[in-house]
C-alpha cells in the first residue's frame, strides 16, 4: 500500500470508531447509566469538542520535534487503552473522565491530514481532500450502521469494544508505515524545522485565515446542530425504532457524498458549477428545513439535500485552507481552523441540548438553516470562498488516490 492509501485507511478507521456512538449517545447514556437529560448528552458531545480543540494545537507543536507517524504510535496506543478502560467505567462521571482522556490523545490522528498535504503537490490538494472527505463519509455510514446494530443487539459495552478495535487498527497501520519505511520524514526534509521558528503570517494571510476560520465555525455550528438528537427525532417522528435503520438514515449524507464524487468523476463539470458555495449553502438550508417536517419522505429528501451541501461545502472550505496557507505552516494553520471548527461543534452541542429541552427538536433544524444562510451572507460580504478557486491548475481525480 502507498503512504496515501494507508493514511486514507487510517482515517477510515478513526472515523468509524468516532461514529459508532455519535448518533446514539442519548440511547447509550439511557441504557447504561439511566441518564435521560438532553442537556447532559449535549454537554458530553461538547466536551469531546473541547478536548480535541485544546489538544490538537499541543500535538501540532510536539510534531515539530517528533515525526508525526512516530508520535501517533504512542497517542493511538494510549487512546485505545483508555477506550478499553471506559468499558468498565461504573459511573457516568468515570466514563466521562476516561473517554475525555481518550479523545485528548486521539486528537493527534488529525495531524495525518496536514502531514499528507505537505507531501502532495498543490495541484493534487483538491483531489486528496475530496478523497479524504469521501473516506470520512464512508466511515460515518459504516460506523453509524454497526453502532446502531451493535447497540440494539449487544448493548453499550459492545460498542465501546468496537471503538477500541478501531484505535488498535490505526495503531497497527502506524507501525506498518514506520517499519516498512513508507512513512516519509518531514522534519529532516524541511531542513530541521524543529530548530527554526515558524515564519510569521503577513497581515493579509492572518486576515484570510481568521475569516475562513469564522466561516468554518458558523458552518459547522449550523451543520451539526441537528446531529446529537437526530436519531431520537427520527424514531419519535416516524415510529420506526429499529436502530440499524436509524443508523442508515443518519448516514444518508455519507451515501450522498459518494454520489457527489461519482458525478464529479464521471462528468467532470466546470469548476464552480456543482461546488458553488452560495448555491450549496442554499441547498443545505432547504434540506434542513425539510427535515423539520413530520413527513418521513420529506425528512429523507431533506437528508439527501443536506448531505450534498455538507460534502460540497466541507471540501471547498478545506481546500481553501491550503490555498491561503503554505506548506511549512500547514499543521499550524490546520490547528487554527480545526480549533474554530470544533468550537462550532462545541456551541452546536451545547445549543442542541438546551434548544431541545426548551423548544423541541424541529426548531433546531430551522435555526440550523438560518445559520447556513448567515454563512452565505458573511462569505459574500467579507471573504468570497469561490474567488480563491478561480481556475489555475487542474485537480486529479479519485483514480490517482491508490
CSV table of C-alpha atoms in Angstrom, one decimal:
chain,number,residue,atom,x,y,z
A,1,UNK,CA,0.0,0.0,0.0
A,2,UNK,CA,1.1,3.5,-0.7
A,3,UNK,CA,1.5,6.1,2.0
A,4,UNK,CA,-1.5,8.0,0.8
A,5,UNK,CA,-3.7,4.9,0.7
A,6,UNK,CA,-2.6,3.8,4.1
A,7,UNK,CA,-3.4,7.2,5.6
A,8,UNK,CA,-6.8,7.1,3.9
A,9,UNK,CA,-7.5,3.7,5.5
A,10,UNK,CA,-6.3,5.0,8.9
A,11,UNK,CA,-8.7,7.9,8.5
A,12,UNK,CA,-11.5,5.5,7.8
A,13,UNK,CA,-10.8,3.5,11.0
A,14,UNK,CA,-10.7,6.7,13.0
A,15,UNK,CA,-14.0,8.0,11.6
A,16,UNK,CA,-15.7,4.6,12.1
A,17,UNK,CA,-14.5,4.5,15.7
A,18,UNK,CA,-15.8,8.0,16.3
A,19,UNK,CA,-19.1,7.4,14.5
A,20,UNK,CA,-20.2,4.2,16.3
A,21,UNK,CA,-21.9,6.1,19.2
A,22,UNK,CA,-22.1,9.7,17.9
A,23,UNK,CA,-25.7,9.2,16.7
A,24,UNK,CA,-26.7,7.2,19.7
A,25,UNK,CA,-25.4,8.9,22.8
A,26,UNK,CA,-29.0,9.6,24.1
A,27,UNK,CA,-29.7,5.9,23.9
A,28,UNK,CA,-26.3,5.0,25.2
A,29,UNK,CA,-26.5,7.1,28.4
A,30,UNK,CA,-30.1,6.0,29.0
A,31,UNK,CA,-29.3,2.3,28.7
A,32,UNK,CA,-26.0,2.2,30.5
A,33,UNK,CA,-26.4,4.8,33.2
A,34,UNK,CA,-30.1,5.7,33.3
A,35,UNK,CA,-29.5,9.3,32.2
A,36,UNK,CA,-32.2,10.8,30.0
A,37,UNK,CA,-31.2,14.5,30.2
A,38,UNK,CA,-30.8,16.1,26.8
A,39,UNK,CA,-28.6,18.8,28.3
A,40,UNK,CA,-26.2,16.1,29.7
A,41,UNK,CA,-25.9,14.5,26.2
A,42,UNK,CA,-25.2,17.9,24.6
A,43,UNK,CA,-22.7,18.7,27.3
A,44,UNK,CA,-20.9,15.4,26.7
A,45,UNK,CA,-20.6,15.9,22.9
A,46,UNK,CA,-19.5,19.5,23.6
A,47,UNK,CA,-16.8,18.2,26.0
A,48,UNK,CA,-15.5,16.0,23.2
A,49,UNK,CA,-15.0,19.1,21.0
A,50,UNK,CA,-13.3,20.9,23.9
A,51,UNK,CA,-10.9,18.0,24.3
A,52,UNK,CA,-10.0,17.9,20.6
A,53,UNK,CA,-9.8,21.7,20.1
A,54,UNK,CA,-7.5,22.1,23.1
A,55,UNK,CA,-5.2,19.2,22.4
A,56,UNK,CA,-4.7,19.4,18.6
A,57,UNK,CA,-2.5,22.6,18.8
A,58,UNK,CA,-0.5,20.8,21.5
A,59,UNK,CA,0.1,17.8,19.3
A,60,UNK,CA,0.9,20.0,16.4
A,61,UNK,CA,3.6,21.7,18.4
A,62,UNK,CA,5.0,18.4,19.6
A,63,UNK,CA,5.0,17.2,16.0
A,64,UNK,CA,7.6,19.9,15.2
A,65,UNK,CA,10.0,17.8,17.3
A,66,UNK,CA,8.8,14.2,16.8
A,67,UNK,CA,7.9,12.7,13.4
A,68,UNK,CA,4.1,12.6,13.0
A,69,UNK,CA,3.8,8.8,12.5
A,70,UNK,CA,6.1,8.0,15.4
A,71,UNK,CA,4.1,10.3,17.6
A,72,UNK,CA,0.8,8.6,16.5
A,73,UNK,CA,2.1,5.2,17.6
A,74,UNK,CA,2.2,6.4,21.3
A,75,UNK,CA,-1.0,8.5,21.2
A,76,UNK,CA,-3.2,5.9,19.4
A,77,UNK,CA,-2.0,3.2,21.8
A,78,UNK,CA,-3.0,5.5,24.7
A,79,UNK,CA,-6.3,6.2,23.1
A,80,UNK,CA,-7.1,2.5,22.7
A,81,UNK,CA,-6.1,1.7,26.3
A,82,UNK,CA,-8.3,4.4,27.7
A,83,UNK,CA,-11.2,3.3,25.5
A,84,UNK,CA,-10.8,-0.2,26.9
A,85,UNK,CA,-10.8,1.1,30.4
A,86,UNK,CA,-14.0,3.0,29.8
A,87,UNK,CA,-15.8,-0.3,29.1
A,88,UNK,CA,-15.6,-0.9,32.8
A,89,UNK,CA,-16.5,2.6,34.0
A,90,UNK,CA,-19.1,2.1,36.8
A,91,UNK,CA,-20.5,5.6,36.7
A,92,UNK,CA,-21.2,8.2,34.1
A,93,UNK,CA,-18.6,10.6,35.5
A,94,UNK,CA,-15.9,7.9,35.5
A,95,UNK,CA,-16.9,7.2,31.9
A,96,UNK,CA,-16.6,11.0,31.2
A,97,UNK,CA,-13.1,11.1,32.7
A,98,UNK,CA,-11.7,8.1,30.8
A,99,UNK,CA,-13.2,9.0,27.4
A,100,UNK,CA,-12.2,12.6,27.7
A,101,UNK,CA,-8.5,11.5,28.1
A,102,UNK,CA,-9.1,9.1,25.2
A,103,UNK,CA,-10.3,11.9,22.9
A,104,UNK,CA,-7.4,14.2,24.1
A,105,UNK,CA,-4.9,11.6,22.9
A,106,UNK,CA,-6.9,10.5,19.9
A,107,UNK,CA,-7.0,14.1,18.6
A,108,UNK,CA,-3.4,13.6,17.4
A,109,UNK,CA,-4.6,11.5,14.5
A,110,UNK,CA,-5.9,14.7,12.8
A,111,UNK,CA,-2.3,15.5,12.2
A,112,UNK,CA,-2.3,13.0,9.4
A,113,UNK,CA,-4.1,15.4,7.2
A,114,UNK,CA,-1.6,18.3,7.2
A,115,UNK,CA,1.2,15.7,7.1
A,116,UNK,CA,-0.2,14.2,3.9
A,117,UNK,CA,-0.8,17.6,2.4
A,118,UNK,CA,2.8,18.6,2.9
A,119,UNK,CA,3.8,15.6,0.8
A,120,UNK,CA,1.3,16.2,-2.0
A,121,UNK,CA,1.7,18.6,-4.9
A,122,UNK,CA,-0.6,21.7,-4.7
A,123,UNK,CA,-2.5,20.7,-7.8
A,124,UNK,CA,-3.4,17.4,-6.1
A,125,UNK,CA,-4.8,19.1,-2.9
A,126,UNK,CA,-8.4,19.2,-4.1
A,127,UNK,CA,-8.4,15.6,-5.2
A,128,UNK,CA,-6.8,14.4,-2.0
A,129,UNK,CA,-9.2,16.4,0.2
A,130,UNK,CA,-12.2,15.1,-1.8
A,131,UNK,CA,-10.9,11.6,-1.3
A,132,UNK,CA,-10.5,12.2,2.4
A,133,UNK,CA,-14.0,13.6,2.6
A,134,UNK,CA,-15.4,10.6,0.9
A,135,UNK,CA,-13.5,8.3,3.3
A,136,UNK,CA,-14.9,10.2,6.2
A,137,UNK,CA,-18.4,9.8,4.9
A,138,UNK,CA,-18.0,6.1,4.2
A,139,UNK,CA,-16.6,5.7,7.7
A,140,UNK,CA,-19.6,7.6,9.1
A,141,UNK,CA,-22.0,5.3,7.2
A,142,UNK,CA,-20.3,2.1,8.4
A,143,UNK,CA,-19.8,3.4,11.9
A,144,UNK,CA,-23.4,4.6,12.4
A,145,UNK,CA,-24.8,1.4,10.9
A,146,UNK,CA,-22.7,-1.0,13.0
A,147,UNK,CA,-23.2,1.3,16.0
A,148,UNK,CA,-26.9,1.1,15.7
A,149,UNK,CA,-26.9,-2.7,15.2
A,150,UNK,CA,-24.4,-3.3,18.0
A,151,UNK,CA,-26.3,-1.1,20.5
A,152,UNK,CA,-29.6,-2.9,19.6
A,153,UNK,CA,-28.3,-6.4,19.6
A,154,UNK,CA,-25.4,-6.5,22.0
A,155,UNK,CA,-25.6,-3.4,24.2
A,156,UNK,CA,-23.5,-0.3,25.0
A,157,UNK,CA,-20.3,-2.1,26.1
A,158,UNK,CA,-20.0,-3.9,22.8
A,159,UNK,CA,-20.0,-0.5,21.1
A,160,UNK,CA,-17.1,0.6,23.3
A,161,UNK,CA,-15.1,-2.6,22.3
A,162,UNK,CA,-15.8,-1.7,18.6
A,163,UNK,CA,-14.4,1.8,19.2
A,164,UNK,CA,-11.3,0.4,20.8
A,165,UNK,CA,-10.8,-2.0,17.9
A,166,UNK,CA,-10.7,1.0,15.5
A,167,UNK,CA,-8.0,2.6,17.6
A,168,UNK,CA,-5.9,-0.5,17.6
A,169,UNK,CA,-6.3,-0.8,13.8
A,170,UNK,CA,-4.9,2.8,13.5
A,171,UNK,CA,-2.0,1.8,15.7
A,172,UNK,CA,-1.3,-1.2,13.6
A,173,UNK,CA,-1.2,0.9,10.4
A,174,UNK,CA,1.1,3.4,12.0
A,175,UNK,CA,3.5,0.6,12.9
A,176,UNK,CA,3.2,-0.7,9.3
A,177,UNK,CA,4.2,2.6,7.8
A,178,UNK,CA,7.2,3.0,10.2
A,179,UNK,CA,8.6,-0.5,9.9
A,180,UNK,CA,8.0,-0.7,6.1
A,181,UNK,CA,9.9,2.5,5.6
A,182,UNK,CA,6.9,4.1,3.8
A,183,UNK,CA,6.5,6.9,6.4
A,184,UNK,CA,8.2,9.9,4.8
A,185,UNK,CA,10.1,12.0,7.3
A,186,UNK,CA,9.2,15.7,7.0
A,187,UNK,CA,11.2,17.3,9.8
A,188,UNK,CA,14.6,16.5,8.3
A,189,UNK,CA,13.3,17.2,4.8
A,190,UNK,CA,12.4,20.7,5.9
A,191,UNK,CA,16.0,21.4,7.0
A,192,UNK,CA,15.4,20.5,10.6
A,193,UNK,CA,12.4,22.8,11.1
A,194,UNK,CA,12.3,21.7,14.7
A,195,UNK,CA,15.1,24.2,15.5
A,196,UNK,CA,13.7,27.0,13.4
A,197,UNK,CA,10.9,29.3,14.3
A,198,UNK,CA,7.8,29.2,12.0
A,199,UNK,CA,7.5,32.2,9.7
A,200,UNK,CA,5.2,34.9,10.8
A,201,UNK,CA,2.0,35.4,9.0
A,202,UNK,CA,1.5,38.6,6.9
A,203,UNK,CA,-1.5,40.7,7.9
A,204,UNK,CA,-3.2,39.6,4.7
A,205,UNK,CA,-2.6,35.9,5.4
A,206,UNK,CA,-3.8,36.3,9.0
A,207,UNK,CA,-6.9,38.1,7.9
A,208,UNK,CA,-7.7,35.4,5.3
A,209,UNK,CA,-7.1,32.7,7.9
A,210,UNK,CA,-9.4,34.3,10.5
A,211,UNK,CA,-12.2,35.0,8.1
A,212,UNK,CA,-12.0,31.4,6.8
A,213,UNK,CA,-12.0,30.1,10.4
A,214,UNK,CA,-15.1,32.2,11.2
A,215,UNK,CA,-16.9,30.7,8.2
A,216,UNK,CA,-15.9,27.2,9.3
A,217,UNK,CA,-17.2,27.9,12.8
A,218,UNK,CA,-20.6,29.1,11.6
A,219,UNK,CA,-20.9,26.4,9.0
A,220,UNK,CA,-20.0,23.6,11.4
A,221,UNK,CA,-22.4,25.1,14.1
A,222,UNK,CA,-25.2,25.0,11.6
A,223,UNK,CA,-24.3,21.6,10.1
A,224,UNK,CA,-24.0,19.8,13.4
A,225,UNK,CA,-26.7,21.5,15.4
A,226,UNK,CA,-29.1,18.8,14.3
A,227,UNK,CA,-26.8,15.8,14.9
A,228,UNK,CA,-27.0,14.9,18.6
A,229,UNK,CA,-30.7,14.2,18.7
A,230,UNK,CA,-31.5,13.3,15.1
A,231,UNK,CA,-31.8,9.6,15.9
A,232,UNK,CA,-34.3,10.3,18.7
A,233,UNK,CA,-36.2,12.7,16.4
A,234,UNK,CA,-36.4,10.2,13.5
A,235,UNK,CA,-37.7,7.4,15.8
A,236,UNK,CA,-40.2,9.6,17.5
A,237,UNK,CA,-41.5,11.2,14.3
A,238,UNK,CA,-41.8,8.1,12.2
A,239,UNK,CA,-42.5,5.5,14.9
A,240,UNK,CA,-39.7,3.3,13.4
A,241,UNK,CA,-37.5,2.2,16.3
A,242,UNK,CA,-35.1,-0.2,14.5
A,243,UNK,CA,-31.7,1.3,15.4
A,244,UNK,CA,-29.9,-0.2,12.4
A,245,UNK,CA,-32.4,1.6,10.1
A,246,UNK,CA,-31.9,4.7,12.2
A,247,UNK,CA,-28.2,4.4,11.7
A,248,UNK,CA,-28.7,4.2,7.9
A,249,UNK,CA,-30.9,7.2,7.8
A,250,UNK,CA,-28.4,9.1,9.9
A,251,UNK,CA,-25.7,8.1,7.4
A,252,UNK,CA,-27.6,9.3,4.3
A,253,UNK,CA,-25.2,12.3,3.9
A,254,UNK,CA,-22.3,9.9,3.5
A,255,UNK,CA,-24.1,8.0,0.8
A,256,UNK,CA,-24.9,11.3,-1.0
A,257,UNK,CA,-21.2,12.2,-0.7
A,258,UNK,CA,-20.3,9.1,-2.6
A,259,UNK,CA,-22.8,10.0,-5.3
A,260,UNK,CA,-21.4,13.6,-5.5
A,261,UNK,CA,-17.9,12.3,-6.0
A,262,UNK,CA,-19.1,9.8,-8.7
A,263,UNK,CA,-20.8,12.6,-10.5
A,264,UNK,CA,-17.7,14.7,-10.4
A,265,UNK,CA,-15.5,11.9,-11.8
A,266,UNK,CA,-17.9,10.8,-14.5
A,267,UNK,CA,-19.0,14.2,-15.9
A,268,UNK,CA,-16.1,16.5,-14.9
A,269,UNK,CA,-18.3,19.6,-14.6
A,270,UNK,CA,-16.7,23.0,-14.9
A,271,UNK,CA,-15.3,24.5,-11.7
A,272,UNK,CA,-17.9,26.3,-9.7
A,273,UNK,CA,-20.9,24.5,-11.2
A,274,UNK,CA,-21.6,21.8,-8.7
A,275,UNK,CA,-19.4,23.1,-5.9
A,276,UNK,CA,-20.7,26.7,-6.0
A,277,UNK,CA,-20.6,27.8,-2.4
A,278,UNK,CA,-23.7,30.0,-2.3
A,279,UNK,CA,-25.8,27.5,-4.2
A,280,UNK,CA,-24.8,24.7,-1.9
A,281,UNK,CA,-25.4,26.7,1.3
A,282,UNK,CA,-28.9,27.4,0.0
A,283,UNK,CA,-29.4,23.7,-0.8
A,284,UNK,CA,-28.3,22.9,2.7
A,285,UNK,CA,-30.7,25.3,4.3
A,286,UNK,CA,-33.6,23.9,2.3
A,287,UNK,CA,-32.6,20.3,3.3
A,288,UNK,CA,-32.5,21.3,7.0
A,289,UNK,CA,-36.0,22.9,6.7
A,290,UNK,CA,-37.4,19.8,5.1
A,291,UNK,CA,-36.1,17.7,7.9
A,292,UNK,CA,-38.2,19.8,10.3
A,293,UNK,CA,-41.4,18.5,8.7
A,294,UNK,CA,-43.3,15.4,10.1
A,295,UNK,CA,-43.2,13.6,6.8
A,296,UNK,CA,-41.0,10.6,6.5
A,297,UNK,CA,-40.2,11.1,2.8
A,298,UNK,CA,-39.6,14.8,3.2
A,299,UNK,CA,-37.1,14.1,6.0
A,300,UNK,CA,-35.3,11.6,3.8
A,301,UNK,CA,-35.3,14.1,0.9
A,302,UNK,CA,-34.0,16.8,3.3
A,303,UNK,CA,-31.3,14.5,4.5
A,304,UNK,CA,-30.2,14.0,0.9
A,305,UNK,CA,-30.0,17.7,0.1
A,306,UNK,CA,-28.3,18.4,3.4
A,307,UNK,CA,-25.7,15.6,2.7
A,308,UNK,CA,-25.0,17.1,-0.8
A,309,UNK,CA,-24.4,20.5,0.7
A,310,UNK,CA,-22.4,19.2,3.6
A,311,UNK,CA,-20.0,17.4,1.3
A,312,UNK,CA,-19.6,20.2,-1.3
A,313,UNK,CA,-19.1,23.0,1.2
A,314,UNK,CA,-16.8,21.0,3.5
A,315,UNK,CA,-14.4,20.1,0.7
A,316,UNK,CA,-14.5,23.7,-0.6
A,317,UNK,CA,-13.6,25.0,2.9
A,318,UNK,CA,-10.8,22.5,3.4
A,319,UNK,CA,-9.2,23.2,0.0
A,320,UNK,CA,-9.4,26.9,0.7
A,321,UNK,CA,-7.3,26.5,3.8
A,322,UNK,CA,-4.4,25.1,1.8
A,323,UNK,CA,-4.8,27.9,-0.8
A,324,UNK,CA,-4.4,30.6,1.9
A,325,UNK,CA,-1.7,28.7,3.8
A,326,UNK,CA,1.8,27.5,2.9
A,327,UNK,CA,3.4,24.0,3.3
A,328,UNK,CA,5.7,24.9,6.2
A,329,UNK,CA,2.8,26.1,8.3
A,330,UNK,CA,0.1,23.7,7.2
A,331,UNK,CA,0.0,21.9,10.6
A,332,UNK,CA,-0.2,25.3,12.5
A,333,UNK,CA,-2.9,26.7,10.3
A,334,UNK,CA,-4.8,23.4,10.3
A,335,UNK,CA,-4.7,23.6,14.1
A,336,UNK,CA,-6.2,27.1,14.0
A,337,UNK,CA,-9.1,26.2,11.6
A,338,UNK,CA,-9.7,22.9,13.5
A,339,UNK,CA,-10.0,24.9,16.7
A,340,UNK,CA,-12.7,27.1,15.2
A,341,UNK,CA,-14.4,24.0,13.6
A,342,UNK,CA,-14.5,22.3,17.0
A,343,UNK,CA,-15.7,25.5,18.6
A,344,UNK,CA,-18.6,25.4,16.2
A,345,UNK,CA,-19.4,21.8,17.1
A,346,UNK,CA,-19.0,22.7,20.7
A,347,UNK,CA,-21.5,25.5,20.5
A,348,UNK,CA,-23.9,23.4,18.5
A,349,UNK,CA,-23.7,20.5,21.0
A,350,UNK,CA,-24.5,22.8,23.9
A,351,UNK,CA,-27.0,24.7,21.9
A,352,UNK,CA,-28.8,21.5,20.8
A,353,UNK,CA,-29.1,20.2,24.3
A,354,UNK,CA,-30.7,23.5,25.5
A,355,UNK,CA,-32.8,24.0,22.4
A,356,UNK,CA,-34.3,20.5,22.6
A,357,UNK,CA,-35.1,20.9,26.2
A,358,UNK,CA,-36.7,24.3,25.7
A,359,UNK,CA,-38.5,24.3,22.3
A,360,UNK,CA,-38.1,20.8,20.8
A,361,UNK,CA,-36.0,19.2,18.1
A,362,UNK,CA,-37.8,20.5,15.0
A,363,UNK,CA,-36.8,24.1,15.9
A,364,UNK,CA,-33.2,23.1,15.8
A,365,UNK,CA,-33.5,22.4,12.1
A,366,UNK,CA,-34.9,25.8,11.5
A,367,UNK,CA,-32.1,27.5,13.4
A,368,UNK,CA,-29.5,25.5,11.6
A,369,UNK,CA,-31.0,26.5,8.3
A,370,UNK,CA,-30.8,30.2,9.3
A,371,UNK,CA,-27.1,29.6,10.2
A,372,UNK,CA,-26.5,28.2,6.7
A,373,UNK,CA,-28.0,31.4,5.2
A,374,UNK,CA,-26.0,33.6,7.5
A,375,UNK,CA,-22.8,31.7,6.5
A,376,UNK,CA,-23.6,32.5,2.8
A,377,UNK,CA,-24.2,36.2,3.6
A,378,UNK,CA,-20.9,36.6,5.6
A,379,UNK,CA,-19.0,34.8,2.8
A,380,UNK,CA,-20.4,37.1,0.1
A,381,UNK,CA,-19.7,40.2,2.1
A,382,UNK,CA,-16.3,39.6,3.6
A,383,UNK,CA,-14.4,36.6,2.1
A,384,UNK,CA,-15.6,35.1,-1.1
A,385,UNK,CA,-14.6,31.4,-0.9
A,386,UNK,CA,-15.1,30.9,-4.7
A,387,UNK,CA,-12.7,33.7,-5.5
A,388,UNK,CA,-9.9,31.6,-4.1
A,389,UNK,CA,-10.8,28.8,-6.6
A,390,UNK,CA,-10.5,30.6,-9.9
A,391,UNK,CA,-9.1,28.1,-12.4
A,392,UNK,CA,-5.4,28.0,-12.4
A,393,UNK,CA,-4.5,24.3,-12.4
A,394,UNK,CA,-6.3,21.0,-12.8
A,395,UNK,CA,-7.0,18.7,-9.9
A,396,UNK,CA,-6.6,15.0,-10.0
A,397,UNK,CA,-9.4,12.5,-9.6
A,398,UNK,CA,-10.0,9.6,-7.2
A,399,UNK,CA,-8.3,7.1,-9.5
A,400,UNK,CA,-5.0,8.7,-8.5
A,401,UNK,CA,-5.6,8.0,-4.8
A,402,UNK,CA,-4.2,4.5,-4.9
